[in-house]
Amino acid sequence: MANMSGVQSILEIFKSQGVKYIFGNPGTSESPFMLELEKHPEIEYILVLQEGVAIGMADSYARSTNKPSIVNLHIETGLANGISLLHNSKESRTPIIVTAGNKDIRQLANGRTDLAEMVRLFTKSTAEVTHPEQISTSLRKAFSETISPPAGPTFVGFSANSLDEFHEIDISTVTKNYTKFQPDTSAIEDAVKILAPATNPVILVGDQIYQSNATEEVVQLSEILGSEVYSMSFAGVNFPTSHPNYRGDIKLGYLNSYQSIEKADVVLAIGKLTDGYYMFSKPRLEYFNSNIKFIHMDVDANSIGNTQKTDVSLISDPKVGLSSLITVLQSELSKNQLKTSASRNKKLLLQKRKIEKDKKMQIKNDWTKSPMSPTRMMHEISKSIPENTILVDDSVTSKEAIFKTMNFNKPNTYYSGSGGALGWGMGAGLGIKLSNPDKPVICIMGDGSAMMTIQGLWTAANYNIPVVNIICNNSSYRVLKINMDYYKNHVLKNTSKETTKYIGMNFPERINFEGISNSMGVPAQTISNPEKLSDAIKKSFDSGKPSLIDVHINGEIN
């Protein structure tokens, strides 16, 4: 047992947990943290100028390292600025511990914000420490909760008196969390009874696949079944995109999702069901036709069977659960069923070849557009980046062009945000680079999203974090235009050809990202000629410093 102040014990616990970075923006209530950090050089405080940058950095760092990350924000004001992207981290099930200082508990009657209540909707668990004796157990719970399936953010606030007062504490060793668990064997057997005779099976993959390192298993299962594979979300490499069975993303709740899977007789979803952020009236609450048998596997029992009619619930870690499912399925399939699956795989291969041919044709058709098309832009990027590059994707509506021109087949080569809040990418690129210092990192962002956390460039410059940032500058909130058209055509069923004014969705002039970036210490250039983009990217990587390329692209709506 050692006698120490509350704030000292916090940092000692962080060190015992292997914490290397704290991402934050401090205020006066965090003075004890900042002073005590001077005595702990093992932990580096990464200063950001906007709280969303800290959340983005922590989110991507935790996802890349598979370890909890630490964010430190300022009382209710700084915390409020971070909540937008904290929502995304909850959606992506990212293990982040958010901390903040608060007023002395003796000021309760004077006006003191309940920080724990403030962030409750966006975290797995919240607590506020009011006495130093509570620090050890509160942080132990936070570290355990944030990493336990389903992972997600936690929050611990600290009153001023709890930071300054002394107490006796035993800094215990790290408790190892065992997060892989088996499915119910009877549930596996029931799932096999449905899957084995399936004539048109479909697999839907979510981010729990890459989070549990289960990509190989889901590939094997798709080949055994001869099934199409769609991604409900693709925040990491959930399935190799060049695989013949892969058909791209699917937005559950939207019209095209029903068209994609309406002929399926069995659907197996793995991970959290993601609804594509349908925000209009008259939603279709049932994602699947009534004749489809639905099997759902996830680590979160609360996410299974709560909105969709579910025939079999498989509560399991995907890697463990899929391995069990494959073993039993292989023993049950007849020779005729295996032959039929092989036949489906051959058809899927032929279909994939046509899909790839169509992609190349679209790139060709868009080749000479001016301003340059997103597909031409991404083609130039694809031929310019080093082979081992990690791509951080916050490109929003240019994402489709990325997947038309690039494939992602290996784990930890692609990261994207989850949730509906803009601004993830600027900080996320920095977090990925900090966790992968020996690999080149490129971050592709939409102009609207980049502006939400543009202050991240200052952090990149001052900590010399060499990310190549590329802006898809279409001078608009193009995603809102696309959604507006969907609303008119499919919700209101408006057949009028009257032009929409897209109020509040256009930027009258292109934002000068080059000027903004240079002012923050990150060398930048503007590219409008696609033939100059490749050389600019190569020079940016060769510089070994953070850089920004503002690419002017066509924002037309087809």
Coordinates of C-alpha atoms in Angstrom, one line a residue:
M1 CA 0.0 0.0 0.0
A2 CA 1.2 3.5 -0.9
N3 CA 0.1 6.9 0.3
M4 CA -0.5 9.2 -2.6
S5 CA -2.8 11.9 -4.0
G6 CA -5.8 11.0 -6.1
V7 CA -4.4 12.3 -9.3
Q8 CA -1.1 10.5 -8.8
S9 CA -2.9 7.2 -8.3
I10 CA -4.8 7.8 -11.5
L11 CA -1.7 8.1 -13.5
E12 CA -0.1 5.2 -11.8
I13 CA -3.1 3.1 -12.7
F14 CA -2.8 4.3 -16.3
K15 CA 0.8 3.2 -16.4
S16 CA 0.0 -0.2 -14.9
Q17 CA -2.6 -0.6 -17.8
G18 CA 0.1 0.2 -20.4
V19 CA -1.4 3.6 -21.4
K20 CA 1.1 5.5 -23.7
Y21 CA -1.0 8.5 -24.8
I22 CA -3.7 10.7 -23.4
F23 CA -5.6 12.6 -26.1
G24 CA -7.2 15.8 -24.8
N25 CA -7.7 19.5 -24.4
P26 CA -7.4 20.6 -20.8
G27 CA -9.1 23.3 -18.8
T28 CA -8.6 24.8 -15.4
S29 CA -10.4 21.8 -13.8
E30 CA -7.7 19.5 -15.3
S31 CA -4.8 21.5 -13.7
P32 CA -4.0 18.6 -11.3
F33 CA -3.7 16.2 -14.2
M34 CA -1.4 18.5 -16.2
L35 CA 0.9 19.2 -13.2
E36 CA 1.2 15.6 -12.2
L37 CA 1.9 14.5 -15.8
E38 CA 5.2 16.4 -15.5
K39 CA 6.4 13.5 -13.2
H40 CA 5.3 10.7 -15.6
P41 CA 7.2 11.0 -18.9
E42 CA 6.1 7.5 -19.8
I43 CA 2.7 9.0 -20.8
E44 CA 2.5 11.6 -23.5
Y45 CA -0.3 14.1 -23.6
I46 CA -1.4 14.8 -27.2
L47 CA -2.9 18.3 -27.2
V48 CA -5.7 19.0 -29.6
L49 CA -7.4 22.3 -30.3
Q50 CA -10.9 20.9 -30.6
E51 CA -12.3 18.0 -28.6
G52 CA -13.6 16.1 -31.6
V53 CA -10.0 15.6 -32.7
A54 CA -9.2 13.9 -29.4
I55 CA -12.2 11.5 -29.8
G56 CA -11.2 10.7 -33.4
M57 CA -7.6 10.0 -32.4
A58 CA -8.6 7.9 -29.4
D59 CA -11.2 6.0 -31.5
S60 CA -8.8 4.9 -34.3
Y61 CA -5.9 4.3 -31.9
A62 CA -8.0 1.9 -29.8
R63 CA -9.4 0.1 -32.8
S64 CA -5.9 -0.3 -34.3
T65 CA -4.2 -1.5 -31.1
N66 CA -7.2 -3.4 -29.6
K67 CA -6.5 -1.7 -26.3
P68 CA -8.5 1.0 -24.4
S69 CA -7.4 4.6 -25.2
I70 CA -7.7 7.5 -22.8
V71 CA -9.3 10.9 -23.5
N72 CA -9.1 13.9 -21.1
L73 CA -11.6 16.7 -21.6
H74 CA -12.6 19.8 -19.7
I75 CA -15.6 19.7 -17.3
E76 CA -19.0 20.1 -19.0
T77 CA -17.9 22.5 -21.7
G78 CA -15.2 20.5 -23.3
L79 CA -17.1 17.3 -22.7
A80 CA -20.0 18.6 -24.7
N81 CA -17.8 19.3 -27.7
G82 CA -16.6 15.7 -27.7
I83 CA -20.1 14.1 -27.4
S84 CA -20.8 14.2 -31.2
L85 CA -18.0 11.9 -32.1
L86 CA -18.4 9.9 -28.8
H87 CA -21.7 8.9 -30.4
N88 CA -19.8 7.4 -33.3
S89 CA -17.5 5.5 -30.9
K90 CA -20.4 4.0 -29.1
E91 CA -21.8 2.9 -32.5
S92 CA -18.5 1.3 -33.5
R93 CA -18.1 -0.3 -30.1
T94 CA -14.7 1.3 -29.5
P95 CA -13.0 0.9 -26.1
I96 CA -12.4 4.5 -25.0
I97 CA -12.2 5.8 -21.4
V98 CA -13.2 9.5 -21.3
T99 CA -12.1 11.4 -18.2
A100 CA -12.8 15.0 -17.0
G101 CA -12.3 17.1 -13.9
N102 CA -15.1 18.6 -12.0
K103 CA -15.7 21.1 -9.2
D104 CA -15.1 20.1 -5.5
I105 CA -18.0 18.0 -4.2
R106 CA -18.5 20.5 -1.5
Q107 CA -19.8 22.9 -4.2
L108 CA -22.8 20.7 -4.8
A109 CA -25.4 23.4 -3.8
N110 CA -23.5 26.1 -5.6
G111 CA -24.1 24.7 -9.0
R112 CA -22.2 21.7 -10.2
T113 CA -22.9 19.7 -13.4
D114 CA -23.6 16.0 -13.2
L115 CA -21.0 14.9 -15.8
A116 CA -21.8 11.3 -15.5
E117 CA -25.4 11.9 -16.4
M118 CA -24.4 14.2 -19.2
V119 CA -22.7 11.4 -21.2
R120 CA -24.8 8.5 -20.1
L121 CA -26.5 8.1 -23.5
F122 CA -23.2 7.8 -25.3
T123 CA -21.3 5.4 -23.0
K124 CA -21.6 1.9 -21.6
S125 CA -21.1 3.0 -18.1
T126 CA -20.4 6.3 -16.3
A127 CA -19.2 7.3 -12.8
E128 CA -18.0 10.3 -11.0
V129 CA -15.4 9.9 -8.3
T130 CA -15.9 12.2 -5.3
H131 CA -13.3 10.8 -2.9
P132 CA -9.9 9.4 -3.7
E133 CA -10.8 6.0 -2.1
Q134 CA -13.1 5.5 -5.1
I135 CA -10.5 5.9 -7.8
S136 CA -9.1 2.3 -7.9
T137 CA -12.4 0.5 -8.1
S138 CA -13.9 3.1 -10.5
L139 CA -11.0 2.9 -13.0
R140 CA -10.9 -0.9 -12.7
K141 CA -14.5 -1.0 -13.7
A142 CA -14.0 1.5 -16.5
F143 CA -11.1 -0.6 -18.0
S144 CA -13.1 -3.8 -17.7
E145 CA -16.4 -2.4 -19.0
T146 CA -14.8 -0.7 -22.0
I147 CA -13.2 -3.8 -23.4
S148 CA -15.9 -6.4 -22.4
P149 CA -18.2 -7.5 -25.3
P150 CA -19.8 -5.5 -26.7
A151 CA -16.9 -3.0 -26.2
G152 CA -17.7 0.7 -26.0
P153 CA -16.8 4.0 -24.3
T154 CA -16.9 4.5 -20.6
F155 CA -16.6 7.8 -18.6
V156 CA -15.1 8.6 -15.2
G157 CA -15.2 12.1 -13.8
F158 CA -13.1 13.3 -10.9
S159 CA -14.1 16.0 -8.4
A160 CA -11.4 18.5 -7.5
N161 CA -11.1 17.3 -3.9
S162 CA -10.7 13.6 -5.1
L163 CA -7.7 14.6 -7.2
D164 CA -5.9 16.6 -4.4
E165 CA -6.6 14.5 -1.3
F166 CA -4.3 11.7 -0.3
H167 CA -5.2 8.1 0.3
E168 CA -3.8 4.6 0.7
I169 CA -3.8 2.6 -2.5
D170 CA -2.4 -0.7 -3.9
I171 CA -1.7 -0.3 -7.6
S172 CA -2.8 -3.8 -8.6
T173 CA -1.5 -5.6 -11.7
V174 CA -3.6 -5.6 -14.9
T175 CA -6.6 -8.0 -14.8
K176 CA -6.6 -9.9 -18.1
N177 CA -10.0 -9.9 -19.8
Y178 CA -11.0 -13.1 -21.6
T179 CA -13.5 -11.8 -24.2
K180 CA -14.0 -14.9 -26.5
F181 CA -17.0 -17.0 -25.6
Q182 CA -18.7 -20.0 -27.2
P183 CA -22.2 -20.1 -28.6
D184 CA -24.9 -22.5 -27.3
T185 CA -24.3 -25.9 -29.0
S186 CA -28.1 -26.4 -29.6
A187 CA -28.3 -23.0 -31.3
I188 CA -25.4 -24.1 -33.6
E189 CA -27.3 -27.3 -34.4
D190 CA -30.5 -25.4 -35.2
A191 CA -28.6 -22.9 -37.4
V192 CA -27.1 -25.8 -39.4
K193 CA -30.5 -27.3 -40.0
I194 CA -31.5 -24.1 -41.7
L195 CA -28.3 -23.3 -43.5
A196 CA -27.5 -26.8 -44.9
P197 CA -30.5 -27.1 -47.2
A198 CA -30.5 -23.4 -48.2
T199 CA -30.9 -22.7 -51.9
N200 CA -30.0 -19.0 -51.9
P201 CA -28.2 -18.1 -48.7
V202 CA -26.9 -14.6 -48.0
I203 CA -24.4 -13.5 -45.3
L204 CA -24.5 -10.0 -43.9
V205 CA -21.2 -9.0 -42.1
G206 CA -20.8 -6.2 -39.6
D207 CA -17.8 -4.7 -37.8
Q208 CA -17.7 -7.4 -35.2
I209 CA -16.0 -9.5 -37.8
Y210 CA -12.8 -7.4 -38.0
Q211 CA -13.0 -6.7 -34.3
S212 CA -12.8 -10.4 -33.5
N213 CA -10.4 -11.2 -36.3
A214 CA -12.9 -13.5 -37.9
T215 CA -12.4 -12.6 -41.6
E216 CA -10.9 -16.0 -42.5
E217 CA -13.8 -17.8 -40.9
V218 CA -16.5 -15.9 -42.6
V219 CA -14.8 -16.3 -46.0
Q220 CA -14.6 -20.1 -45.4
L221 CA -18.3 -20.2 -44.5
S222 CA -19.4 -18.2 -47.6
E223 CA -17.5 -20.6 -49.8
I224 CA -19.0 -23.7 -48.1
L225 CA -22.5 -22.3 -48.5
G226 CA -21.9 -20.6 -51.9
S227 CA -23.5 -17.5 -50.5
E228 CA -23.4 -13.8 -51.5
V229 CA -21.9 -11.5 -48.9
Y230 CA -22.9 -8.0 -48.1
S231 CA -21.5 -5.6 -45.5
M232 CA -23.9 -3.9 -43.2
S233 CA -20.9 -1.7 -42.1
F234 CA -17.3 -1.7 -43.2
A235 CA -15.4 0.3 -40.6
G236 CA -12.6 -2.3 -41.0
V237 CA -11.9 -5.2 -43.4
N238 CA -14.8 -7.5 -42.6
F239 CA -14.5 -9.4 -45.9
P240 CA -11.9 -9.2 -48.7
T241 CA -13.5 -6.9 -51.3
S242 CA -12.0 -8.7 -54.3
H243 CA -13.5 -12.1 -53.3
P244 CA -16.0 -13.5 -55.8
N245 CA -18.7 -13.8 -53.3
Y246 CA -18.5 -10.2 -52.0
R247 CA -21.3 -7.9 -53.3
G248 CA -20.5 -4.6 -51.5
D249 CA -22.5 -2.7 -48.9
I250 CA -26.2 -2.9 -48.0
K251 CA -28.2 -0.3 -46.3
L252 CA -30.9 -2.1 -44.3
G253 CA -34.1 -0.1 -44.3
Y254 CA -33.5 1.4 -47.7
L255 CA -35.2 0.3 -50.9
N256 CA -32.1 -1.2 -52.5
S257 CA -31.5 -3.5 -49.6
Y258 CA -34.8 -5.4 -50.3
Q259 CA -34.0 -5.7 -53.9
S260 CA -30.5 -7.1 -53.1
I261 CA -31.8 -9.9 -50.9
E262 CA -35.4 -10.4 -51.8
K263 CA -34.6 -13.8 -53.4
A264 CA -32.7 -15.1 -50.4
D265 CA -34.2 -18.0 -48.5
V266 CA -31.8 -17.7 -45.5
V267 CA -30.0 -14.7 -44.2
L268 CA -27.1 -15.0 -41.6
A269 CA -26.2 -11.7 -40.1
I270 CA -22.9 -11.5 -38.1
G271 CA -22.5 -8.5 -35.8
K272 CA -24.6 -5.5 -35.0
L273 CA -27.5 -4.9 -37.4
T274 CA -26.8 -1.5 -39.0
D275 CA -29.9 0.2 -40.5
G276 CA -28.1 2.6 -42.9
Y277 CA -29.2 5.6 -40.9
Y278 CA -32.7 5.8 -42.3
M279 CA -34.1 9.1 -40.9
F280 CA -37.3 9.6 -42.9
S281 CA -40.9 8.9 -42.1
K282 CA -42.6 5.6 -43.0
P283 CA -39.6 3.3 -42.2
R284 CA -39.9 -0.3 -43.1
L285 CA -39.4 -1.9 -39.7
E286 CA -39.0 -5.4 -41.0
Y287 CA -35.7 -5.7 -42.9
F288 CA -36.4 -9.1 -44.4
N289 CA -39.3 -10.7 -46.2
S290 CA -41.5 -13.0 -44.1
N291 CA -40.4 -16.1 -46.0
I292 CA -36.7 -15.6 -45.2
K293 CA -35.2 -17.6 -42.3
F294 CA -33.1 -15.2 -40.3
I295 CA -30.1 -16.3 -38.2
H296 CA -28.2 -13.6 -36.1
M297 CA -24.8 -14.0 -34.4
D298 CA -23.4 -11.2 -32.2
V299 CA -21.6 -10.7 -28.9
D300 CA -24.4 -8.6 -27.6
A301 CA -27.5 -10.5 -26.4
N302 CA -29.4 -7.2 -26.3
S303 CA -29.0 -6.7 -30.1
I304 CA -30.4 -10.1 -31.1
G305 CA -34.1 -10.6 -31.7
N306 CA -35.0 -7.2 -30.4
T307 CA -36.4 -5.7 -33.7
Q308 CA -36.3 -8.5 -36.3
K309 CA -38.1 -11.9 -36.3
T310 CA -35.1 -14.2 -35.6
D311 CA -35.2 -17.9 -36.1
V312 CA -31.9 -18.7 -34.4
S313 CA -30.0 -16.5 -32.0
L314 CA -26.2 -17.1 -31.7
I315 CA -24.7 -15.2 -28.8
S316 CA -21.0 -15.6 -29.4
D317 CA -17.7 -14.1 -30.4
P318 CA -17.8 -14.4 -34.2
K319 CA -14.4 -16.1 -34.5
V320 CA -15.4 -18.7 -32.0
G321 CA -19.0 -19.0 -33.2
L322 CA -18.2 -19.3 -36.9
S323 CA -15.5 -21.9 -36.2
S324 CA -18.1 -24.0 -34.4
L325 CA -20.7 -23.4 -37.1
I326 CA -18.3 -24.4 -39.8
T327 CA -17.3 -27.6 -38.0
V328 CA -20.9 -28.8 -37.6
L329 CA -22.0 -27.6 -41.0
Q330 CA -19.3 -29.5 -42.8
S331 CA -20.2 -32.7 -41.1
E332 CA -23.9 -32.3 -42.0
L333 CA -23.7 -31.3 -45.7
S334 CA -24.4 -34.0 -48.2
K335 CA -22.5 -34.5 -51.4
N336 CA -25.3 -33.1 -53.4
Q337 CA -25.5 -30.0 -51.2
L338 CA -21.7 -29.5 -51.5
K339 CA -22.0 -29.8 -55.3
T340 CA -24.8 -27.3 -55.3
S341 CA -22.8 -24.8 -53.2
A342 CA -19.8 -25.2 -55.6
S343 CA -22.2 -24.4 -58.5
R344 CA -23.3 -21.3 -56.8
N345 CA -19.7 -20.2 -56.2
K346 CA -19.0 -20.6 -60.0
K347 CA -22.0 -18.4 -60.8
L348 CA -20.9 -15.8 -58.2
L349 CA -17.4 -15.7 -59.8
L350 CA -18.9 -15.0 -63.2
Q351 CA -21.2 -12.3 -61.8
K352 CA -18.1 -10.7 -60.0
R353 CA -16.2 -10.5 -63.3
K354 CA -19.1 -8.6 -64.8
I355 CA -19.3 -6.3 -61.8
E356 CA -15.5 -5.6 -62.1
K357 CA -15.9 -5.0 -65.8
D358 CA -18.7 -2.5 -65.2
K359 CA -16.6 -0.7 -62.7
K360 CA -13.8 -0.3 -65.2
M361 CA -16.3 1.0 -67.7
Q362 CA -17.6 3.6 -65.3
I363 CA -14.0 4.8 -64.5
K364 CA -13.5 5.1 -68.3
N365 CA -16.7 7.1 -68.8
D366 CA -15.8 9.5 -65.9
W367 CA -12.2 9.8 -67.0
T368 CA -12.3 13.2 -68.7
K369 CA -14.9 15.0 -66.6
S370 CA -14.0 18.5 -65.4
P371 CA -13.8 19.1 -62.5
M372 CA -12.4 15.6 -62.1
S373 CA -14.7 12.8 -61.1
P374 CA -14.3 11.1 -57.7
T375 CA -13.6 7.8 -59.6
R376 CA -10.7 9.4 -61.5
M377 CA -9.4 11.0 -58.3
M378 CA -9.4 7.6 -56.5
H379 CA -7.8 5.9 -59.5
E380 CA -4.9 8.3 -59.3
I381 CA -4.6 7.7 -55.5
S382 CA -4.7 3.9 -55.9
K383 CA -1.7 3.9 -58.3
S384 CA 0.3 6.3 -56.1
I385 CA 0.2 4.9 -52.6
P386 CA 2.8 2.5 -51.2
E387 CA 1.8 -1.2 -51.1
N388 CA 1.6 -1.3 -47.3
T389 CA -0.4 1.9 -46.9
I390 CA -3.3 2.1 -44.3
L391 CA -6.2 4.0 -45.7
V392 CA -8.4 6.0 -43.3
D393 CA -11.7 6.8 -45.0
D394 CA -13.9 9.7 -44.1
S395 CA -14.8 10.5 -47.7
V396 CA -18.5 10.3 -47.1
T397 CA -20.1 10.2 -50.7
S398 CA -16.8 9.6 -52.4
K399 CA -16.5 6.3 -50.6
E400 CA -18.2 4.5 -53.5
A401 CA -15.4 5.7 -55.8
I402 CA -12.8 4.3 -53.4
F403 CA -14.3 0.8 -53.6
K404 CA -14.6 1.1 -57.4
T405 CA -10.9 1.7 -57.7
M406 CA -9.3 -0.2 -54.8
N407 CA -9.6 -3.5 -53.0
F408 CA -9.0 -4.2 -49.3
N409 CA -8.2 -7.8 -48.7
K410 CA -5.9 -7.8 -45.7
P411 CA -6.8 -6.9 -42.0
N412 CA -5.8 -3.5 -40.7
T413 CA -5.4 -1.9 -44.1
Y414 CA -8.6 0.1 -44.1
Y415 CA -10.5 2.0 -41.4
S416 CA -13.7 4.1 -41.6
G417 CA -15.9 5.7 -39.1
S418 CA -19.3 4.5 -37.8
G419 CA -22.2 6.6 -36.7
G420 CA -23.7 9.7 -38.3
A421 CA -21.4 12.5 -36.9
L422 CA -19.0 14.2 -39.3
G423 CA -15.4 15.0 -38.3
W424 CA -14.0 11.6 -37.4
G425 CA -11.3 11.4 -40.1
M426 CA -9.0 14.3 -39.2
G427 CA -8.2 12.9 -35.8
A428 CA -8.6 9.2 -36.9
G429 CA -5.7 9.5 -39.4
L430 CA -3.4 10.7 -36.6
G431 CA -4.5 8.0 -34.2
I432 CA -3.8 5.3 -36.9
K433 CA -0.4 6.7 -37.6
L434 CA 0.6 6.8 -33.9
S435 CA -0.4 3.2 -33.6
N436 CA 1.4 2.2 -36.9
P437 CA 4.5 4.5 -37.0
D438 CA 6.3 2.3 -39.5
K439 CA 3.4 2.2 -42.1
P440 CA 2.4 5.0 -44.5
V441 CA -1.1 6.4 -43.7
I442 CA -3.4 8.3 -46.0
C443 CA -6.6 9.9 -44.8
I444 CA -9.3 10.8 -47.4
M445 CA -11.9 13.2 -46.2
G446 CA -14.9 15.0 -47.6
D447 CA -14.7 18.7 -47.4
G448 CA -17.7 19.1 -45.0
S449 CA -16.4 16.4 -42.6
A450 CA -12.8 17.8 -42.7
M451 CA -14.1 21.3 -41.6
M452 CA -15.7 19.9 -38.5
T453 CA -12.3 19.0 -37.0
I454 CA -9.8 21.0 -39.2
Q455 CA -7.9 21.9 -36.1
G456 CA -6.4 18.4 -36.2
L457 CA -3.9 19.8 -38.7
W458 CA -2.3 21.9 -35.9
T459 CA -1.8 18.7 -33.8
A460 CA -0.3 16.9 -36.9
A461 CA 2.2 19.7 -37.4
N462 CA 3.2 20.2 -33.7
Y463 CA 3.7 16.5 -33.0
N464 CA 5.0 15.8 -36.5
I465 CA 2.6 13.0 -37.3
P466 CA 3.2 12.3 -41.0
V467 CA -0.3 11.6 -42.4
V468 CA -1.0 12.4 -46.0
N469 CA -4.4 14.1 -45.8
I470 CA -6.5 14.3 -49.0
I471 CA -9.6 16.4 -49.3
C472 CA -12.5 15.5 -51.6
N473 CA -13.5 19.1 -52.3
N474 CA -16.9 19.1 -54.0
S475 CA -18.0 22.4 -52.4
S476 CA -21.1 20.9 -50.8
Y477 CA -22.8 18.6 -48.4
R478 CA -23.3 16.2 -51.2
V479 CA -24.6 13.5 -48.9
L480 CA -27.5 15.7 -47.9
K481 CA -28.4 16.2 -51.6
I482 CA -28.4 12.5 -52.2
N483 CA -30.6 11.9 -49.2
M484 CA -32.9 14.8 -50.3
D485 CA -33.4 13.1 -53.7
Y486 CA -34.2 9.8 -51.9
Y487 CA -36.7 11.6 -49.7
K488 CA -38.5 13.2 -52.7
N489 CA -38.5 10.1 -54.9
H490 CA -39.0 7.2 -52.5
V491 CA -40.7 8.7 -49.4
L492 CA -42.9 11.4 -50.9
K493 CA -43.0 9.6 -54.3
N494 CA -42.8 13.0 -56.0
T495 CA -42.6 12.4 -59.7
S496 CA -42.1 16.2 -60.5
K497 CA -39.0 17.1 -62.4
E498 CA -38.8 20.4 -60.7
T499 CA -35.2 21.2 -59.7
T500 CA -34.4 21.1 -56.0
K501 CA -32.6 24.2 -54.7
Y502 CA -30.8 22.1 -52.0
I503 CA -31.0 24.9 -49.4
G504 CA -28.2 24.8 -46.9
M505 CA -26.3 22.2 -48.8
N506 CA -24.0 24.2 -51.1
F507 CA -20.8 26.1 -50.4
P508 CA -20.9 29.2 -52.6
E509 CA -17.1 29.0 -53.1
R510 CA -14.7 26.2 -52.6
I511 CA -13.1 26.2 -49.1
N512 CA -9.4 27.2 -49.3
F513 CA -8.0 24.2 -47.5
E514 CA -4.5 25.0 -48.8
G515 CA -4.5 28.3 -47.0
I516 CA -6.0 26.8 -43.8
S517 CA -3.5 24.0 -43.7
N518 CA -0.5 26.2 -44.3
S519 CA -1.6 28.5 -41.5
M520 CA -1.5 25.6 -39.1
G521 CA 1.9 24.4 -40.2
V522 CA 1.0 21.6 -42.5
P523 CA 2.3 22.1 -46.1
A524 CA -0.5 21.9 -48.6
Q525 CA -1.3 22.3 -52.3
T526 CA -4.4 22.4 -54.4
I527 CA -4.9 20.0 -57.3
S528 CA -7.5 20.3 -60.0
N529 CA -5.7 18.5 -62.8
P530 CA -5.9 14.8 -62.2
E531 CA -2.6 14.2 -64.1
K532 CA -0.7 16.1 -61.3
L533 CA -2.3 14.2 -58.4
S534 CA -0.1 11.1 -58.5
D535 CA 3.1 13.0 -58.3
A536 CA 1.8 15.2 -55.5
I537 CA 0.9 12.1 -53.4
K538 CA 4.3 10.5 -53.9
K539 CA 6.1 13.7 -52.9
S540 CA 3.9 14.0 -49.8
F541 CA 4.9 10.5 -48.7
D542 CA 8.5 11.1 -49.5
S543 CA 8.6 14.2 -47.3
G544 CA 8.1 12.2 -44.1
K545 CA 6.0 15.1 -42.7
P546 CA 2.2 15.8 -42.4
S547 CA 0.8 17.2 -45.6
L548 CA -2.5 18.1 -47.2
I549 CA -3.7 17.9 -50.8
D550 CA -6.9 19.7 -51.6
V551 CA -8.5 18.0 -54.7
H552 CA -11.2 19.8 -56.5
I553 CA -13.8 17.3 -57.7
N554 CA -17.1 17.1 -59.4
G555 CA -20.0 17.2 -57.0
E556 CA -22.8 16.5 -59.4
I557 CA -25.8 14.3 -58.4
N558 CA -26.6 11.6 -60.9

